[in-house]
mmCIF file of C-alpha atoms in Angstrom:
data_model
loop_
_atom_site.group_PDB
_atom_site.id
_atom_site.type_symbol
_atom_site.label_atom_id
_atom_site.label_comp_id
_atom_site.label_asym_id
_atom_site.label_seq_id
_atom_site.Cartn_x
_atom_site.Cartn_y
_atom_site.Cartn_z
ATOM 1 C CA UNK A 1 137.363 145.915 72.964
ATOM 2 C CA UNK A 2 133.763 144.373 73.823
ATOM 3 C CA UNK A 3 131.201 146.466 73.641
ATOM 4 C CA UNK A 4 128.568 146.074 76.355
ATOM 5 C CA UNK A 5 125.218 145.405 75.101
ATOM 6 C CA UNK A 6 122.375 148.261 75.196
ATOM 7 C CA UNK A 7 119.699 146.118 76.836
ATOM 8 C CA UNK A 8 117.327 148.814 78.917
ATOM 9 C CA UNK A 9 113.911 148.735 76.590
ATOM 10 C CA UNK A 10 111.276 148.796 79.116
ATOM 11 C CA UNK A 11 109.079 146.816 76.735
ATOM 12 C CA UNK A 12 111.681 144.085 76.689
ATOM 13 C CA UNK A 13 111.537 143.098 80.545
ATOM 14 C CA UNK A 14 112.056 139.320 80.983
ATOM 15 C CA UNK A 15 112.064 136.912 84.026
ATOM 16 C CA UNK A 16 115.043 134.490 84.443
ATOM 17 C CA UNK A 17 112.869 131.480 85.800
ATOM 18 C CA UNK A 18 113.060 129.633 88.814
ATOM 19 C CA UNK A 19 110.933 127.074 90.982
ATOM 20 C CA UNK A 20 113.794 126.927 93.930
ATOM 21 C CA UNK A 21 112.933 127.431 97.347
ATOM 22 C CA UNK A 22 114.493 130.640 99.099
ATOM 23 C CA UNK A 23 114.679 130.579 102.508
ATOM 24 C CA UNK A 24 115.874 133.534 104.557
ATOM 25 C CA UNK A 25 116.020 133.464 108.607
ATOM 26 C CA UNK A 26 117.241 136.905 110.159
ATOM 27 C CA UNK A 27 118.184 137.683 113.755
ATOM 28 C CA UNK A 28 117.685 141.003 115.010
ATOM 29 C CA UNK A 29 121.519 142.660 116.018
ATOM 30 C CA UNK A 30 122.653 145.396 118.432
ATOM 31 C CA UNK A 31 124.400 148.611 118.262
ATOM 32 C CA UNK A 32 125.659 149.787 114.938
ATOM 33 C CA UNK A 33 124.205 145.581 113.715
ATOM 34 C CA UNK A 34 120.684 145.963 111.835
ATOM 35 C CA UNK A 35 120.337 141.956 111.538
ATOM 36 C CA UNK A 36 121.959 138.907 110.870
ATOM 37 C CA UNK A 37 120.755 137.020 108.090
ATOM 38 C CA UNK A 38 121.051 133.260 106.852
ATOM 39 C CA UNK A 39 119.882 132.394 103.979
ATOM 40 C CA UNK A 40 119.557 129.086 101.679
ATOM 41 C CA UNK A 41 118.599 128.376 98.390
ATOM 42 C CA UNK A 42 119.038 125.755 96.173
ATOM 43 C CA UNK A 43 122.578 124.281 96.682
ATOM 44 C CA UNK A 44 123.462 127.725 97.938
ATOM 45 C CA UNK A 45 123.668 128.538 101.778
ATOM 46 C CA UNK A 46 125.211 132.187 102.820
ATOM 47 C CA UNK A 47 125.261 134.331 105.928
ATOM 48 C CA UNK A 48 125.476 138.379 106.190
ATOM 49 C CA UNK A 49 125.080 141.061 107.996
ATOM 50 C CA UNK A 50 123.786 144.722 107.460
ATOM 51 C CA UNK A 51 125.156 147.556 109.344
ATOM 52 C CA UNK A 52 123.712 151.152 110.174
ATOM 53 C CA UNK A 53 126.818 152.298 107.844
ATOM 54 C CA UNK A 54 126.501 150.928 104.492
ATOM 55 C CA UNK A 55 130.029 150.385 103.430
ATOM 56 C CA UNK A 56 131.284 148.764 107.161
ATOM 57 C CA UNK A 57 132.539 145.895 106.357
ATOM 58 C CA UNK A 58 133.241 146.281 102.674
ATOM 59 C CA UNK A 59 136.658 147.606 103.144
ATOM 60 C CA UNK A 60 140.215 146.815 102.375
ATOM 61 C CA UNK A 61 140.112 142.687 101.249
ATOM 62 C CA UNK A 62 136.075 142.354 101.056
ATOM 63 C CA UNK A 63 136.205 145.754 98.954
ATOM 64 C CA UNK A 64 135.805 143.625 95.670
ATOM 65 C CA UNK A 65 134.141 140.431 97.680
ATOM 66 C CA UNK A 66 132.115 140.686 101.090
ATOM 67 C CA UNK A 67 133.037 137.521 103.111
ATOM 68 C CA UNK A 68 129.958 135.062 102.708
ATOM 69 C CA UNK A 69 129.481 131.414 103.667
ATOM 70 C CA UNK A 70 129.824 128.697 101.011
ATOM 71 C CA UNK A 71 128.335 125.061 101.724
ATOM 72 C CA UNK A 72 131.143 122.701 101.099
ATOM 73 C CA UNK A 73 128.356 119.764 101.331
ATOM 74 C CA UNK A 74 124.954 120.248 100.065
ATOM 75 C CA UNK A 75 123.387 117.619 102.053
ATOM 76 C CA UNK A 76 124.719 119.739 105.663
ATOM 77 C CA UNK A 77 123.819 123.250 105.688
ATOM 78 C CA UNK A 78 125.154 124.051 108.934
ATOM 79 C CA UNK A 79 129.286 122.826 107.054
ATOM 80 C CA UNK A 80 129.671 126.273 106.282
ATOM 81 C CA UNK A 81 133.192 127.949 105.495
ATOM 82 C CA UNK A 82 133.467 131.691 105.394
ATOM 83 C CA UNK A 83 135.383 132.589 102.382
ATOM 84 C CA UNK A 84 135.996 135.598 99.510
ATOM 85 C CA UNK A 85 136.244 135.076 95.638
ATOM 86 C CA UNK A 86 139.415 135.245 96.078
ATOM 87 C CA UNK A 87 139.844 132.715 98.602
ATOM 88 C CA UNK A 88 137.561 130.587 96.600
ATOM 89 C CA UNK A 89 140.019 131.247 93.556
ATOM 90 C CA UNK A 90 142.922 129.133 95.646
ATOM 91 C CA UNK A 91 140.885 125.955 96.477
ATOM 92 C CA UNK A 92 139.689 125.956 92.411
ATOM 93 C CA UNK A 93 143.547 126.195 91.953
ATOM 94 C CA UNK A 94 144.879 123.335 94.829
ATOM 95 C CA UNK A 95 142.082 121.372 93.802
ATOM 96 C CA UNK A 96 142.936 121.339 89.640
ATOM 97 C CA UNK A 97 145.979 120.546 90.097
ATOM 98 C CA UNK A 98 145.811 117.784 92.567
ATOM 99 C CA UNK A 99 143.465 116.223 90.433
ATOM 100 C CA UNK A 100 145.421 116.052 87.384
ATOM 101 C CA UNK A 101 148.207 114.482 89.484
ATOM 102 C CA UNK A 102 145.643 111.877 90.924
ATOM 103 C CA UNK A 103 145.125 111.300 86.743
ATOM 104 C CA UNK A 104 148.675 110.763 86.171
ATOM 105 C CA UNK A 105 148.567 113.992 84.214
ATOM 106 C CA UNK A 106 151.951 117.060 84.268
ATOM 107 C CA UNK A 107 150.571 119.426 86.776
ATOM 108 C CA UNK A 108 150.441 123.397 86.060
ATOM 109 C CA UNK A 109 153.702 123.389 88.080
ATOM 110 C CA UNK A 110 155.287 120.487 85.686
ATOM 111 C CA UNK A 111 154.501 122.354 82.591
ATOM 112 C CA UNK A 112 155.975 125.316 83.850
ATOM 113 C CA UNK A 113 159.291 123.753 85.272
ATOM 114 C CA UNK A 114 159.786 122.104 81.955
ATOM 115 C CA UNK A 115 158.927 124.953 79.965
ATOM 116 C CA UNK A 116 161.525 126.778 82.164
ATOM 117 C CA UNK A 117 164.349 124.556 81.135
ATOM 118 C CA UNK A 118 163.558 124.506 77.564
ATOM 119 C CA UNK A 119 163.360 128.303 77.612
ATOM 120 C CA UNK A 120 166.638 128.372 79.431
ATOM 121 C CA UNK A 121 168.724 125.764 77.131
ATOM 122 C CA UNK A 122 167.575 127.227 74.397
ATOM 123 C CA UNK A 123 168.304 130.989 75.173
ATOM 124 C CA UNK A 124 164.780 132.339 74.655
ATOM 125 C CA UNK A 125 162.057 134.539 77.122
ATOM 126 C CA UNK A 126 160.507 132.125 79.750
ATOM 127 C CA UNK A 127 157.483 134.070 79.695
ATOM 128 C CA UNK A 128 156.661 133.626 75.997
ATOM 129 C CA UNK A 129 157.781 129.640 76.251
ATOM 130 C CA UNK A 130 155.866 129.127 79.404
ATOM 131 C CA UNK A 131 152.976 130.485 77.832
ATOM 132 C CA UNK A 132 153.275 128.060 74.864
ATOM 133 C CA UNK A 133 153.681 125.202 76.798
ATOM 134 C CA UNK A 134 150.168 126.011 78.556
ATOM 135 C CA UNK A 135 148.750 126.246 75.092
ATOM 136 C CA UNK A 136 150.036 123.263 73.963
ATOM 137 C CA UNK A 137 149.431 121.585 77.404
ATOM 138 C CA UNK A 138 145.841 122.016 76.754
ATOM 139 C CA UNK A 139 145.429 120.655 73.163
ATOM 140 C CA UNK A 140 147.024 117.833 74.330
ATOM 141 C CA UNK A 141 145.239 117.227 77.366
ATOM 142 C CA UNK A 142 141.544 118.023 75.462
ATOM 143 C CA UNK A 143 142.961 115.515 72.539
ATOM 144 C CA UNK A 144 143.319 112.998 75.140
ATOM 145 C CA UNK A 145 140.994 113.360 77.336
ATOM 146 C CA UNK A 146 138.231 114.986 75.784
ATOM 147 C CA UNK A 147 136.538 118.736 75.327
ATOM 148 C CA UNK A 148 134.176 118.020 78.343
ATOM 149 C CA UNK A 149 136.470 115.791 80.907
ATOM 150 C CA UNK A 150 137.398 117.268 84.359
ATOM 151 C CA UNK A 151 141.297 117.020 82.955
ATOM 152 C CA UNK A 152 140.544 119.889 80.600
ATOM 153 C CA UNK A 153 138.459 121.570 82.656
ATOM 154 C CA UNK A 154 141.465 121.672 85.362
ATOM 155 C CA UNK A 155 143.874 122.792 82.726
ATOM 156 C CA UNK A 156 142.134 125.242 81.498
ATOM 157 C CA UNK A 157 141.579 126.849 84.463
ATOM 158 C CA UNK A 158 144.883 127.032 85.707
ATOM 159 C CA UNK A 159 146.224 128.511 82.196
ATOM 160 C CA UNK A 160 143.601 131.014 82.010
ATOM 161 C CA UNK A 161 144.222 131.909 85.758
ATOM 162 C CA UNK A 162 147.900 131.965 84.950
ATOM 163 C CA UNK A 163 147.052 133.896 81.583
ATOM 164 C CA UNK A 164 144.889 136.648 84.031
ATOM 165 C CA UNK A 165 147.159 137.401 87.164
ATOM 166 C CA UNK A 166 150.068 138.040 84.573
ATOM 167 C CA UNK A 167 147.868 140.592 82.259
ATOM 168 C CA UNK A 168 146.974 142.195 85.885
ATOM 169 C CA UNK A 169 151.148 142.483 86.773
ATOM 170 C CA UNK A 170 150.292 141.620 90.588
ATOM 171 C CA UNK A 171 147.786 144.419 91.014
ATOM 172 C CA UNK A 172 145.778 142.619 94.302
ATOM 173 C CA UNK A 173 143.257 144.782 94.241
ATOM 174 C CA UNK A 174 142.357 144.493 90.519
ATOM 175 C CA UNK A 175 143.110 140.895 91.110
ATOM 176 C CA UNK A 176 140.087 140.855 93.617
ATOM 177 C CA UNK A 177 137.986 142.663 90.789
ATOM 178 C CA UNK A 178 138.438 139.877 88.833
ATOM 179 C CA UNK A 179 137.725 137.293 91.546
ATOM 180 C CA UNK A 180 134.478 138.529 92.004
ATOM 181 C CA UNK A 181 133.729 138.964 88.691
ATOM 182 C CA UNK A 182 134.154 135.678 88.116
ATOM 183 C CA UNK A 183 132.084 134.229 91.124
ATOM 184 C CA UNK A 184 129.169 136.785 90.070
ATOM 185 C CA UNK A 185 129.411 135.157 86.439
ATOM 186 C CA UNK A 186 129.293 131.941 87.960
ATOM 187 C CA UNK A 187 126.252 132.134 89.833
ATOM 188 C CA UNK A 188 124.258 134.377 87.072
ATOM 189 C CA UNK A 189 125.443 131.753 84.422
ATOM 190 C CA UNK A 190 124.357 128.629 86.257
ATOM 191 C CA UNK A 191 120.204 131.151 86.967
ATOM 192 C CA UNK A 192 120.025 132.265 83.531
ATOM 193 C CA UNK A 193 120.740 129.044 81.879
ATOM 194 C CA UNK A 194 118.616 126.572 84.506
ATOM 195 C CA UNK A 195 121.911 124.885 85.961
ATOM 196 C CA UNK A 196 121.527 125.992 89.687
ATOM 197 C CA UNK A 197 117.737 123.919 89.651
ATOM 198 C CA UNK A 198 119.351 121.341 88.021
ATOM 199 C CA UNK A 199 122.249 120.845 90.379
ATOM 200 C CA UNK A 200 119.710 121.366 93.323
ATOM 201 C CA UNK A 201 117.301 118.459 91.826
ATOM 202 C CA UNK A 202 120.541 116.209 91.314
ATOM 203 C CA UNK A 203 121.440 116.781 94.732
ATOM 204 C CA UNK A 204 117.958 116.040 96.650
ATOM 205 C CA UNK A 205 118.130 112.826 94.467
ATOM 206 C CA UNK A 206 121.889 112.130 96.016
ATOM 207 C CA UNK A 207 120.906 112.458 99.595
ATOM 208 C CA UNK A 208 118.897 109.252 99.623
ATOM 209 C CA UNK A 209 121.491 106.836 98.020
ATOM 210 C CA UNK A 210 124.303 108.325 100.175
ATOM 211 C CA UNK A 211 126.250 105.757 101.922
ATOM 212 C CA UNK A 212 128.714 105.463 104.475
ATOM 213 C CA UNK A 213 132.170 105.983 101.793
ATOM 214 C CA UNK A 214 130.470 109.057 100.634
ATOM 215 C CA UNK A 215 130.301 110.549 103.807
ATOM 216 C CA UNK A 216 133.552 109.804 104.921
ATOM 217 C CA UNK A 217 134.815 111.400 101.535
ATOM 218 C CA UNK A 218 132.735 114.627 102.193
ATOM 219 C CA UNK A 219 134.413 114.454 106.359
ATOM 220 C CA UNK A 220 137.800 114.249 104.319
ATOM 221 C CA UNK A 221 136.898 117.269 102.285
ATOM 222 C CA UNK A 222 135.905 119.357 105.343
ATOM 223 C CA UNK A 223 139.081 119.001 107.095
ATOM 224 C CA UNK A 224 141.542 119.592 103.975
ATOM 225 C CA UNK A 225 139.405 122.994 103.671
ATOM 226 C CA UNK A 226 139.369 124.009 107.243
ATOM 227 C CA UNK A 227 143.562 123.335 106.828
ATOM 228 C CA UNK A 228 143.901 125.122 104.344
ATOM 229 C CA UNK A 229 141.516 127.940 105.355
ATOM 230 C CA UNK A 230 143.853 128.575 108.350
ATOM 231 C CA UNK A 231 146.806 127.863 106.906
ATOM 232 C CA UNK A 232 146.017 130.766 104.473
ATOM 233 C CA UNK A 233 145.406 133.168 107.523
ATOM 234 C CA UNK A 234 148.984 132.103 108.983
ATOM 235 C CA UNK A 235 150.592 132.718 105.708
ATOM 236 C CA UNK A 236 149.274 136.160 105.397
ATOM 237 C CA UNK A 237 150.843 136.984 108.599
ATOM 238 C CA UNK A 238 154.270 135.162 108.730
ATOM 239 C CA UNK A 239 156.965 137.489 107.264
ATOM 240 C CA UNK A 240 159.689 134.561 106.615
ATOM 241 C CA UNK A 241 158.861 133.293 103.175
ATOM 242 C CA UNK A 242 161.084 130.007 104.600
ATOM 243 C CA UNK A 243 158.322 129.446 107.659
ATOM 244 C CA UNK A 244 155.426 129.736 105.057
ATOM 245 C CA UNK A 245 156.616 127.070 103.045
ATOM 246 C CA UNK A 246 157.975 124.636 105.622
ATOM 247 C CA UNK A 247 154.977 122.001 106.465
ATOM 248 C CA UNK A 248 157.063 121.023 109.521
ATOM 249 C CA UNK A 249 157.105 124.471 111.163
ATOM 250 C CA UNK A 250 153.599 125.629 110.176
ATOM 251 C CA UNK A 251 151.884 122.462 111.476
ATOM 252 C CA UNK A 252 152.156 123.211 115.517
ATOM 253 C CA UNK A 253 151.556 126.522 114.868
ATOM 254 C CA UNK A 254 148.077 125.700 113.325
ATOM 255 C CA UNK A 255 147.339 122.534 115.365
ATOM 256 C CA UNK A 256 145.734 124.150 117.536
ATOM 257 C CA UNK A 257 142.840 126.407 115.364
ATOM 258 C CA UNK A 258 142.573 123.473 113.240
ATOM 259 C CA UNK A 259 141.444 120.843 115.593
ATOM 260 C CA UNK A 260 139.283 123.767 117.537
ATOM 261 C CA UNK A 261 137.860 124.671 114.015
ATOM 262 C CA UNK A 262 136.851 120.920 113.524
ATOM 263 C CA UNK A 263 135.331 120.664 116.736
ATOM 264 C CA UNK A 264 132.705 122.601 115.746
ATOM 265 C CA UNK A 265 131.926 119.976 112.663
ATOM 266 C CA UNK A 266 131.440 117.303 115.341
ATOM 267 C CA UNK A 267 135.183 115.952 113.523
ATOM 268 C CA UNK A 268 138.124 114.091 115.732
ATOM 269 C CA UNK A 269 141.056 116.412 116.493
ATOM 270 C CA UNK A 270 143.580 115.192 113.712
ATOM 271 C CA UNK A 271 147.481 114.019 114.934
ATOM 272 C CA UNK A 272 150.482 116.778 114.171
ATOM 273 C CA UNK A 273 151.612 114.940 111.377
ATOM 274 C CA UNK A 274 148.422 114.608 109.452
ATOM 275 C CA UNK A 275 148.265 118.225 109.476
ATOM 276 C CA UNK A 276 151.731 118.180 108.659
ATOM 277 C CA UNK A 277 151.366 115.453 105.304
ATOM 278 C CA UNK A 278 148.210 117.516 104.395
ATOM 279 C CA UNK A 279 150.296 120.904 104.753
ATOM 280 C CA UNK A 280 153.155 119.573 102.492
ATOM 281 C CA UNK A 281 150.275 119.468 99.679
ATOM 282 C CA UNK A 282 148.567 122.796 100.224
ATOM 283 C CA UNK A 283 151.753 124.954 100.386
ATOM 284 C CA UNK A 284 152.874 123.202 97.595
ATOM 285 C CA UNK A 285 149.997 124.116 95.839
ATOM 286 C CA UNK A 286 149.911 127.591 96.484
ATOM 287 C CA UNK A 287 149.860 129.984 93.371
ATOM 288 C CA UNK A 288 153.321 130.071 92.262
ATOM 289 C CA UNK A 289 154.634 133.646 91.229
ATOM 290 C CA UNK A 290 156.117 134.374 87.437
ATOM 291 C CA UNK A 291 158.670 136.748 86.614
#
């Protein structure tokens, strides 16, 4: 086991550094609402509120992450999606393994069905092969791809995440634990070590050589979130595992929050069967569940 380091010397205090800008705006509530507060800093935009009772709403799902807003484009603070570790933990998921399909690389869910066959033709535990096959999925990819590429990156992401919700045996609310231990590691990393300025600087020097492809690409992005935000919310409700998985009977269910959702972005309603195409991916993507 790790030992946690004894770091509490009162002669030993030391700043982590930082020349970013925070800005906080708060709006005076009502009732058992203190205030309202938005807040940006950096490439970081959030909104909160504070209550009279301390712990209202941090119970049940935001127990182990409060709802907050994340900026899914830096350049528009007001493109704000309102979303938990954990929810963040599924678009880091959908996204790594759509991009390793875009590179013409075996998905998470390729290694696994192979591994699966190989584990059954030759008689042995599918656990211990799948697990293998991750491992060796990952040398391979980092041989060919490099240490530093996005590829590896992706890959080992999804075998660590894999690795991680097994260890936890479908415990959600440890599960959540984790999930916001790993945003709050995230953020701290990227103070302590200078990256959050340097992302910031990168991205004030991006806004004036943006162009129109970029900002359709960043539209694009806004709507395959604000799908999958809400198809997320239907899936959590929907008993019928079959209706949760079917793109075709989801879609007019969620037509209608979707294109009311991107109304508020200043985006076109989208057509049934883009929601549809775009829903085939997502559910697809969804974390698949091990034995």
């Amino acid at each position: 086991m790790i030992e946690q380091v004894e770091d509490h010397e009162e002669d030993d205090a030391r700043e982590i550094p930082s020349s970013l800008q925070h800005r906080i705006e708060e709006t005076p509530g009502q009732g058992d609402l203190i205030r309202s507060v938005v807040e940006t800093r950096g490439i970081r935009s959030a909104t909160w509120q504070q209550y009279r009772d301390p712990i209202q709403g941090w119970t049940g799902d935001n127990l182990f992450g409060p709802q907050r807003s994340v900026r899914v484009n830096p350049d528009q603070p007001e493109e704000l999606f309102t979303a938990t570790p954990a929810d963040i933990h599924s678009l880091l998921y959908m996204a790594a393994n759509r991009h390793l399909r875009a590179k013409n690389k075996m998905d998470f869910f390729a290694v696994v069905e192979s591994a699966d066959k190989m584990a059954e033709a030759e008689g042995n535990d599918p656990t211990e092969t799948i697990s293998r096959h991750l491992r060796l999925w990952i040398e391979k990819m980092q041989s060919e791809t490099g240490l530093l590429s996005v590829e590896t990156a992706a890959a080992r992401f999804l075998q660590a995440s894999d690795q991680l919700l097994m260890l936890l045996n479908e415990n959600e609310q440890v599960q959540e634990a984790a999930f916001a231990y790993a945003d709050a590691w995230h953020w701290l990393h990227l103070e302590l070590f200078g990256e959050h300025e340097l992302a910031a600087k990168g991205a004030d020097a991006e806004r004036a050589l943006k162009a129109g492809p970029a900002a359709k690409r960043q539209k694009g992005a806004i709507r395959s979130a604000v799908i999958a935000m809400i198809y997320e919310d239907f899936a959590q409700n929907e008993p019928k595992e079959a209706n949760r998985k079917s793109a075709k009977y989801v879609a007019p269910q969620i037509l209608k929050a979707v294109n009311q959702s991107l109304k508020k972005y200043d985006l076109e309603p989208l057509a049934l069967g883009t929601i549809e195409n775009q829903l085939r991916a997502i559910i697809r993507d969804r974390e698949p569940k091990r034995d």
